[in-house]
Each structure stands twice: as C-alpha cells, then as structure tokens.
PDB file of N, CA and C in Angstrom:
ATOM      1  N   MET A   1     145.084  79.660 142.634  1.00  0.00           N
ATOM      2  CA  MET A   1     144.903  80.753 141.606  1.00  0.00           C
ATOM      3  C   MET A   1     143.327  80.738 141.008  1.00  0.00           C
ATOM      4  N   THR A   2     142.745  81.786 141.218  1.00  0.00           N
ATOM      5  CA  THR A   2     141.417  81.888 140.779  1.00  0.00           C
ATOM      6  C   THR A   2     141.114  82.700 139.573  1.00  0.00           C
ATOM      7  N   TRP A   3     140.223  82.250 138.770  1.00  0.00           N
ATOM      8  CA  TRP A   3     139.858  82.932 137.495  1.00  0.00           C
ATOM      9  C   TRP A   3     139.045  84.073 137.779  1.00  0.00           C
ATOM     10  N   PRO A   4     139.140  85.150 137.200  1.00  0.00           N
ATOM     11  CA  PRO A   4     138.020  86.196 137.452  1.00  0.00           C
ATOM     12  C   PRO A   4     136.817  85.928 136.844  1.00  0.00           C
ATOM     13  N   THR A   5     135.682  86.186 137.540  1.00  0.00           N
ATOM     14  CA  THR A   5     134.596  85.874 137.074  1.00  0.00           C
ATOM     15  C   THR A   5     133.749  87.088 136.341  1.00  0.00           C
ATOM     16  N   LYS A   6     133.176  86.785 135.355  1.00  0.00           N
ATOM     17  CA  LYS A   6     132.420  87.786 134.489  1.00  0.00           C
ATOM     18  C   LYS A   6     131.030  88.157 135.247  1.00  0.00           C
ATOM     19  N   SER A   7     130.855  89.423 135.188  1.00  0.00           N
ATOM     20  CA  SER A   7     129.491  89.901 135.748  1.00  0.00           C
ATOM     21  C   SER A   7     128.350  89.224 134.733  1.00  0.00           C
ATOM     22  N   PRO A   8     127.185  89.054 135.264  1.00  0.00           N
ATOM     23  CA  PRO A   8     126.092  88.391 134.269  1.00  0.00           C
ATOM     24  C   PRO A   8     125.824  89.591 133.237  1.00  0.00           C
ATOM     25  N   VAL A   9     125.701  88.983 132.012  1.00  0.00           N
ATOM     26  CA  VAL A   9     125.298  89.685 131.002  1.00  0.00           C
ATOM     27  C   VAL A   9     123.821  89.859 130.939  1.00  0.00           C
ATOM     28  N   THR A  10     123.259  91.146 130.691  1.00  0.00           N
ATOM     29  CA  THR A  10     121.823  91.379 130.807  1.00  0.00           C
ATOM     30  C   THR A  10     121.298  91.578 129.197  1.00  0.00           C
ATOM     31  N   ILE A  11     120.222  90.911 128.940  1.00  0.00           N
ATOM     32  CA  ILE A  11     119.925  91.132 127.506  1.00  0.00           C
ATOM     33  C   ILE A  11     119.426  92.433 127.210  1.00  0.00           C
ATOM     34  N   ASP A  12     118.598  93.075 128.105  1.00  0.00           N
ATOM     35  CA  ASP A  12     117.922  94.265 127.803  1.00  0.00           C
ATOM     36  C   ASP A  12     118.660  95.260 128.567  1.00  0.00           C
ATOM     37  N   ASN A  13     119.661  95.994 127.897  1.00  0.00           N
ATOM     38  CA  ASN A  13     120.446  97.279 128.439  1.00  0.00           C
ATOM     39  C   ASN A  13     119.693  98.424 128.055  1.00  0.00           C
ATOM     40  N   ASN A  14     118.447  98.406 127.600  1.00  0.00           N
ATOM     41  CA  ASN A  14     117.724  99.788 127.122  1.00  0.00           C
ATOM     42  C   ASN A  14     117.103 100.253 128.598  1.00  0.00           C
ATOM     43  N   PRO A  15     117.464 101.462 128.776  1.00  0.00           N
ATOM     44  CA  PRO A  15     116.771 102.149 129.971  1.00  0.00           C
ATOM     45  C   PRO A  15     115.283 102.494 129.919  1.00  0.00           C
ATOM     46  N   MET A  16     114.868 102.380 128.537  1.00  0.00           N
ATOM     47  CA  MET A  16     113.428 102.802 128.256  1.00  0.00           C
ATOM     48  C   MET A  16     112.429 101.466 128.860  1.00  0.00           C
ATOM     49  N   PRO A  17     111.344 101.762 129.405  1.00  0.00           N
ATOM     50  CA  PRO A  17     110.505 100.566 129.826  1.00  0.00           C
ATOM     51  C   PRO A  17     109.855  99.795 128.565  1.00  0.00           C
ATOM     52  N   SER A  18     109.772  98.579 128.836  1.00  0.00           N
ATOM     53  CA  SER A  18     109.264  97.806 127.483  1.00  0.00           C
ATOM     54  C   SER A  18     107.918  98.348 127.158  1.00  0.00           C
ATOM     55  N   GLN A  19     106.956  98.729 127.983  1.00  0.00           N
ATOM     56  CA  GLN A  19     105.865  99.216 127.685  1.00  0.00           C
ATOM     57  C   GLN A  19     105.797 100.359 126.732  1.00  0.00           C
ATOM     58  N   PHE A  20     106.718 101.374 127.069  1.00  0.00           N
ATOM     59  CA  PHE A  20     106.828 102.441 126.268  1.00  0.00           C
ATOM     60  C   PHE A  20     107.453 102.293 124.970  1.00  0.00           C
ATOM     61  N   ARG A  21     108.514 101.334 125.016  1.00  0.00           N
ATOM     62  CA  ARG A  21     108.880 100.842 123.592  1.00  0.00           C
ATOM     63  C   ARG A  21     108.034 100.144 122.727  1.00  0.00           C
ATOM     64  N   ASN A  22     106.914  99.322 123.445  1.00  0.00           N
ATOM     65  CA  ASN A  22     106.222  98.831 122.476  1.00  0.00           C
ATOM     66  C   ASN A  22     105.194  99.673 121.971  1.00  0.00           C
ATOM     67  N   LEU A  23     104.831 100.685 122.738  1.00  0.00           N
ATOM     68  CA  LEU A  23     103.876 101.877 122.418  1.00  0.00           C
ATOM     69  C   LEU A  23     104.633 102.582 121.152  1.00  0.00           C
ATOM     70  N   VAL A  24     105.840 102.997 121.196  1.00  0.00           N
ATOM     71  CA  VAL A  24     106.564 103.682 120.274  1.00  0.00           C
ATOM     72  C   VAL A  24     106.623 102.752 118.900  1.00  0.00           C
ATOM     73  N   ALA A  25     106.896 101.471 119.213  1.00  0.00           N
ATOM     74  CA  ALA A  25     107.179 100.574 117.951  1.00  0.00           C
ATOM     75  C   ALA A  25     105.736 100.290 117.295  1.00  0.00           C
ATOM     76  N   GLY A  26     104.688 100.207 117.926  1.00  0.00           N
ATOM     77  CA  GLY A  26     103.460 100.110 117.321  1.00  0.00           C
ATOM     78  C   GLY A  26     102.804 101.429 116.662  1.00  0.00           C
ATOM     79  N   GLY A  27     103.282 102.557 117.340  1.00  0.00           N
ATOM     80  CA  GLY A  27     102.936 103.766 116.755  1.00  0.00           C
ATOM     81  C   GLY A  27     103.693 103.922 115.381  1.00  0.00           C
ATOM     82  N   LEU A  28     104.958 103.446 115.424  1.00  0.00           N
ATOM     83  CA  LEU A  28     105.818 103.898 114.188  1.00  0.00           C
ATOM     84  C   LEU A  28     105.306 102.656 113.023  1.00  0.00           C
ATOM     85  N   ALA A  29     104.986 101.529 113.418  1.00  0.00           N
ATOM     86  CA  ALA A  29     104.577 100.538 112.467  1.00  0.00           C
ATOM     87  C   ALA A  29     103.164 101.008 111.857  1.00  0.00           C
ATOM     88  N   GLY A  30     102.301 101.704 112.625  1.00  0.00           N
ATOM     89  CA  GLY A  30     100.931 102.381 112.210  1.00  0.00           C
ATOM     90  C   GLY A  30     101.307 103.388 111.109  1.00  0.00           C
ATOM     91  N   MET A  31     102.137 104.112 111.515  1.00  0.00           N
ATOM     92  CA  MET A  31     102.527 105.271 110.660  1.00  0.00           C
ATOM     93  C   MET A  31     103.110 104.762 109.353  1.00  0.00           C
ATOM     94  N   MET A  32     103.963 103.753 109.331  1.00  0.00           N
ATOM     95  CA  MET A  32     104.442 103.284 108.171  1.00  0.00           C
ATOM     96  C   MET A  32     103.360 102.691 107.315  1.00  0.00           C
ATOM     97  N   ALA A  33     102.572 101.775 107.925  1.00  0.00           N
ATOM     98  CA  ALA A  33     101.403 101.211 107.234  1.00  0.00           C
ATOM     99  C   ALA A  33     100.384 102.234 106.552  1.00  0.00           C
ATOM    100  N   LYS A  34     100.075 103.336 107.260  1.00  0.00           N
ATOM    101  CA  LYS A  34      99.188 104.227 106.654  1.00  0.00           C
ATOM    102  C   LYS A  34     100.076 105.061 105.482  1.00  0.00           C
ATOM    103  N   SER A  35     101.326 105.392 105.791  1.00  0.00           N
ATOM    104  CA  SER A  35     102.103 105.904 104.563  1.00  0.00           C
ATOM    105  C   SER A  35     102.223 105.213 103.248  1.00  0.00           C
ATOM    106  N   VAL A  36     102.292 103.819 103.504  1.00  0.00           N
ATOM    107  CA  VAL A  36     102.285 103.038 102.533  1.00  0.00           C
ATOM    108  C   VAL A  36     100.932 102.935 101.724  1.00  0.00           C
ATOM    109  N   THR A  37      99.891 102.807 102.369  1.00  0.00           N
ATOM    110  CA  THR A  37      98.528 102.792 101.662  1.00  0.00           C
ATOM    111  C   THR A  37      98.001 104.021 101.347  1.00  0.00           C
ATOM    112  N   ALA A  38      98.648 105.024 101.862  1.00  0.00           N
ATOM    113  CA  ALA A  38      97.962 106.609 101.400  1.00  0.00           C
ATOM    114  C   ALA A  38      97.817 106.945  99.867  1.00  0.00           C
ATOM    115  N   PRO A  39      98.750 106.463  98.919  1.00  0.00           N
ATOM    116  CA  PRO A  39      98.280 106.700  97.618  1.00  0.00           C
ATOM    117  C   PRO A  39      97.030 105.972  97.140  1.00  0.00           C
ATOM    118  N   LEU A  40      96.841 104.922  97.467  1.00  0.00           N
ATOM    119  CA  LEU A  40      95.501 104.138  97.186  1.00  0.00           C
ATOM    120  C   LEU A  40      94.477 104.687  97.817  1.00  0.00           C
ATOM    121  N   ASP A  41      94.559 105.151  99.086  1.00  0.00           N
ATOM    122  CA  ASP A  41      93.520 105.968  99.763  1.00  0.00           C
ATOM    123  C   ASP A  41      93.094 107.174  99.117  1.00  0.00           C
ATOM    124  N   ARG A  42      94.108 108.097  98.684  1.00  0.00           N
ATOM    125  CA  ARG A  42      93.882 109.210  97.950  1.00  0.00           C
ATOM    126  C   ARG A  42      92.959 108.963  96.742  1.00  0.00           C
ATOM    127  N   ILE A  43      93.471 107.907  95.839  1.00  0.00           N
ATOM    128  CA  ILE A  43      92.790 107.483  94.669  1.00  0.00           C
ATOM    129  C   ILE A  43      91.262 107.025  94.837  1.00  0.00           C
ATOM    130  N   LYS A  44      91.108 106.450  95.965  1.00  0.00           N
ATOM    131  CA  LYS A  44      89.760 105.884  96.333  1.00  0.00           C
ATOM    132  C   LYS A  44      88.775 107.215  96.748  1.00  0.00           C
ATOM    133  N   ILE A  45      89.433 108.225  97.437  1.00  0.00           N
ATOM    134  CA  ILE A  45      88.589 109.350  97.816  1.00  0.00           C
ATOM    135  C   ILE A  45      88.335 110.065  96.480  1.00  0.00           C
ATOM    136  N   LEU A  46      89.268 110.178  95.632  1.00  0.00           N
ATOM    137  CA  LEU A  46      88.795 110.904  94.511  1.00  0.00           C
ATOM    138  C   LEU A  46      87.764 110.199  93.629  1.00  0.00           C
ATOM    139  N   PHE A  47      87.759 108.891  93.606  1.00  0.00           N
ATOM    140  CA  PHE A  47      86.651 108.175  93.037  1.00  0.00           C
ATOM    141  C   PHE A  47      85.346 108.455  93.718  1.00  0.00           C
ATOM    142  N   GLN A  48      85.387 108.425  94.991  1.00  0.00           N
ATOM    143  CA  GLN A  48      84.190 108.722  95.857  1.00  0.00           C
ATOM    144  C   GLN A  48      83.422 110.093  95.596  1.00  0.00           C
ATOM    145  N   VAL A  49      84.405 111.101  95.277  1.00  0.00           N
ATOM    146  CA  VAL A  49      83.905 112.444  95.119  1.00  0.00           C
ATOM    147  C   VAL A  49      83.646 112.901  93.785  1.00  0.00           C
ATOM    148  N   SER A  50      83.865 111.820  92.786  1.00  0.00           N
ATOM    149  CA  SER A  50      83.716 112.011  91.329  1.00  0.00           C
ATOM    150  C   SER A  50      82.414 111.385  90.891  1.00  0.00           C
ATOM    151  N   ALA A  51      82.032 111.877  89.648  1.00  0.00           N
ATOM    152  CA  ALA A  51      80.813 111.249  88.985  1.00  0.00           C
ATOM    153  C   ALA A  51      81.216 109.789  88.406  1.00  0.00           C
ATOM    154  N   GLU A  52      82.461 109.596  88.022  1.00  0.00           N
ATOM    155  CA  GLU A  52      83.163 108.444  87.295  1.00  0.00           C
ATOM    156  C   GLU A  52      82.900 107.348  88.231  1.00  0.00           C
ATOM    157  N   PRO A  53      82.111 106.110  87.796  1.00  0.00           N
ATOM    158  CA  PRO A  53      82.162 104.935  88.583  1.00  0.00           C
ATOM    159  C   PRO A  53      83.384 104.249  88.652  1.00  0.00           C
ATOM    160  N   PHE A  54      83.709 103.577  89.848  1.00  0.00           N
ATOM    161  CA  PHE A  54      84.894 102.944  90.149  1.00  0.00           C
ATOM    162  C   PHE A  54      85.090 101.706  89.353  1.00  0.00           C
ATOM    163  N   ARG A  55      86.333 101.709  88.744  1.00  0.00           N
ATOM    164  CA  ARG A  55      86.722 100.329  87.933  1.00  0.00           C
ATOM    165  C   ARG A  55      88.188 100.407  88.166  1.00  0.00           C
ATOM    166  N   LEU A  56      88.462  99.137  88.632  1.00  0.00           N
ATOM    167  CA  LEU A  56      89.867  98.719  89.099  1.00  0.00           C
ATOM    168  C   LEU A  56      90.948  99.102  87.921  1.00  0.00           C
ATOM    169  N   SER A  57      90.446  98.852  86.637  1.00  0.00           N
ATOM    170  CA  SER A  57      91.338  99.234  85.653  1.00  0.00           C
ATOM    171  C   SER A  57      91.748 100.542  85.407  1.00  0.00           C
ATOM    172  N   ALA A  58      90.903 101.479  86.010  1.00  0.00           N
ATOM    173  CA  ALA A  58      91.188 102.882  85.950  1.00  0.00           C
ATOM    174  C   ALA A  58      92.134 103.513  86.996  1.00  0.00           C
ATOM    175  N   VAL A  59      92.357 102.733  87.912  1.00  0.00           N
ATOM    176  CA  VAL A  59      93.258 103.113  89.126  1.00  0.00           C
ATOM    177  C   VAL A  59      94.693 103.590  88.591  1.00  0.00           C
ATOM    178  N   PRO A  60      95.307 102.662  87.753  1.00  0.00           N
ATOM    179  CA  PRO A  60      96.622 103.267  87.329  1.00  0.00           C
ATOM    180  C   PRO A  60      96.606 104.462  86.457  1.00  0.00           C
ATOM    181  N   ARG A  61      95.495 104.736  85.757  1.00  0.00           N
ATOM    182  CA  ARG A  61      95.449 105.814  84.921  1.00  0.00           C
ATOM    183  C   ARG A  61      95.186 107.006  85.984  1.00  0.00           C
ATOM    184  N   VAL A  62      94.377 106.872  86.889  1.00  0.00           N
ATOM    185  CA  VAL A  62      94.239 107.979  87.810  1.00  0.00           C
ATOM    186  C   VAL A  62      95.359 108.423  88.507  1.00  0.00           C
ATOM    187  N   ALA A  63      96.322 107.216  88.894  1.00  0.00           N
ATOM    188  CA  ALA A  63      97.580 107.627  89.549  1.00  0.00           C
ATOM    189  C   ALA A  63      98.475 108.409  88.669  1.00  0.00           C
ATOM    190  N   MET A  64      98.648 107.920  87.491  1.00  0.00           N
ATOM    191  CA  MET A  64      99.533 108.635  86.443  1.00  0.00           C
ATOM    192  C   MET A  64      99.047 110.060  86.176  1.00  0.00           C
ATOM    193  N   THR A  65      97.579 110.219  86.213  1.00  0.00           N
ATOM    194  CA  THR A  65      97.095 111.507  85.879  1.00  0.00           C
ATOM    195  C   THR A  65      97.672 112.662  87.168  1.00  0.00           C
ATOM    196  N   ILE A  66      97.483 111.896  88.353  1.00  0.00           N
ATOM    197  CA  ILE A  66      97.944 112.751  89.631  1.00  0.00           C
ATOM    198  C   ILE A  66      99.306 113.004  89.540  1.00  0.00           C
ATOM    199  N   CYS A  67     100.254 112.052  89.266  1.00  0.00           N
ATOM    200  CA  CYS A  67     101.729 112.225  89.199  1.00  0.00           C
ATOM    201  C   CYS A  67     102.028 113.283  88.064  1.00  0.00           C
ATOM    202  N   ARG A  68     101.289 113.239  87.014  1.00  0.00           N
ATOM    203  CA  ARG A  68     101.713 114.215  85.886  1.00  0.00           C
ATOM    204  C   ARG A  68     101.284 115.624  86.149  1.00  0.00           C
ATOM    205  N   GLU A  69      99.965 115.641  86.841  1.00  0.00           N
ATOM    206  CA  GLU A  69      99.454 117.204  86.890  1.00  0.00           C
ATOM    207  C   GLU A  69      99.955 117.746  88.271  1.00  0.00           C
ATOM    208  N   GLU A  70     100.094 116.990  89.191  1.00  0.00           N
ATOM    209  CA  GLU A  70     100.358 117.505  90.594  1.00  0.00           C
ATOM    210  C   GLU A  70     101.839 117.041  91.151  1.00  0.00           C
ATOM    211  N   GLY A  71     102.373 116.015  90.568  1.00  0.00           N
ATOM    212  CA  GLY A  71     103.595 115.553  91.165  1.00  0.00           C
ATOM    213  C   GLY A  71     103.396 114.293  91.955  1.00  0.00           C
ATOM    214  N   VAL A  72     104.389 113.534  92.075  1.00  0.00           N
ATOM    215  CA  VAL A  72     104.288 112.226  92.736  1.00  0.00           C
ATOM    216  C   VAL A  72     104.011 112.475  94.273  1.00  0.00           C
ATOM    217  N   SER A  73     104.549 113.553  94.805  1.00  0.00           N
ATOM    218  CA  SER A  73     104.121 113.887  96.317  1.00  0.00           C
ATOM    219  C   SER A  73     102.737 114.045  96.463  1.00  0.00           C
ATOM    220  N   ALA A  74     101.914 114.365  95.466  1.00  0.00           N
ATOM    221  CA  ALA A  74     100.490 114.594  95.664  1.00  0.00           C
ATOM    222  C   ALA A  74      99.647 113.396  95.904  1.00  0.00           C
ATOM    223  N   LEU A  75     100.269 112.139  95.663  1.00  0.00           N
ATOM    224  CA  LEU A  75      99.679 110.946  96.191  1.00  0.00           C
ATOM    225  C   LEU A  75      99.633 110.806  97.613  1.00  0.00           C
ATOM    226  N   TRP A  76     100.304 111.538  98.296  1.00  0.00           N
ATOM    227  CA  TRP A  76     100.501 111.574  99.838  1.00  0.00           C
ATOM    228  C   TRP A  76      99.840 112.806 100.535  1.00  0.00           C
ATOM    229  N   LYS A  77      98.944 113.584  99.544  1.00  0.00           N
ATOM    230  CA  LYS A  77      98.354 114.765 100.144  1.00  0.00           C
ATOM    231  C   LYS A  77      97.274 114.194 101.364  1.00  0.00           C
ATOM    232  N   GLY A  78      97.469 115.012 102.324  1.00  0.00           N
ATOM    233  CA  GLY A  78      96.524 114.634 103.529  1.00  0.00           C
ATOM    234  C   GLY A  78      97.131 113.647 104.423  1.00  0.00           C
ATOM    235  N   ASN A  79      98.248 113.034 104.129  1.00  0.00           N
ATOM    236  CA  ASN A  79      98.709 111.909 104.839  1.00  0.00           C
ATOM    237  C   ASN A  79      99.453 112.521 106.036  1.00  0.00           C
ATOM    238  N   THR A  80      99.814 113.756 106.204  1.00  0.00           N
ATOM    239  CA  THR A  80     100.330 114.240 107.543  1.00  0.00           C
ATOM    240  C   THR A  80      99.145 114.265 108.511  1.00  0.00           C
ATOM    241  N   ALA A  81      98.013 114.889 108.060  1.00  0.00           N
ATOM    242  CA  ALA A  81      96.846 114.947 108.891  1.00  0.00           C
ATOM    243  C   ALA A  81      96.591 113.484 109.592  1.00  0.00           C
ATOM    244  N   THR A  82      96.539 112.497 108.761  1.00  0.00           N
ATOM    245  CA  THR A  82      96.257 111.172 109.107  1.00  0.00           C
ATOM    246  C   THR A  82      97.171 110.735 110.205  1.00  0.00           C
ATOM    247  N   LEU A  83      98.587 110.901 109.847  1.00  0.00           N
ATOM    248  CA  LEU A  83      99.444 110.474 110.712  1.00  0.00           C
ATOM    249  C   LEU A  83      99.398 111.239 112.155  1.00  0.00           C
ATOM    250  N   ILE A  84      99.064 112.314 112.135  1.00  0.00           N
ATOM    251  CA  ILE A  84      98.733 113.336 113.434  1.00  0.00           C
ATOM    252  C   ILE A  84      97.874 112.799 114.357  1.00  0.00           C
ATOM    253  N   ARG A  85      96.527 112.164 113.798  1.00  0.00           N
ATOM    254  CA  ARG A  85      95.703 111.570 114.621  1.00  0.00           C
ATOM    255  C   ARG A  85      95.833 110.317 114.926  1.00  0.00           C
TER     256      ARG A  85
END
C-alpha cells in the first residue's frame, strides 16, 4: 500500500510578476506617505506665501483656523494633484 503524495506547495500563487507587485506597493506606500504629510505641507506653503514669519508654536493655530474656516478636508487641498504626479 502506498500513501498518496501531495503536490509541492508553492509560496507565491500570485500570477502578478514580482517587479510589477513591487512597483505597485512602492507607489501605494508613496501615496500614503504624501497623504499623511499633506496637512503639514499645506501649512508650510501658507507660511511661505504670507508675511507672517514662521514660528513652530503657530502651526496648531493655523491648522485650527483652516479647519474652522474651510473644514478639515481643506488640510488636504492640492493633495490629489500631488498624488497624480
């Protein structure tokens, strides 16, 4: 009597090539990183175009002003254009 043998198990059953998978993973990681830092980048740009000198202690006040006057989503204004490029 012989026991049935199992076929070898493959670790990578994904039909997508690993280079393409790495490209997609890197792109998604970059998009997440840009989206996380977008509010701080928006505040930085507002300081750059205003006459007010930059003070780190003013950053929370500026963020609250943006949220109060334009809504929370205004912190991510322009983020879509950044993600596309």
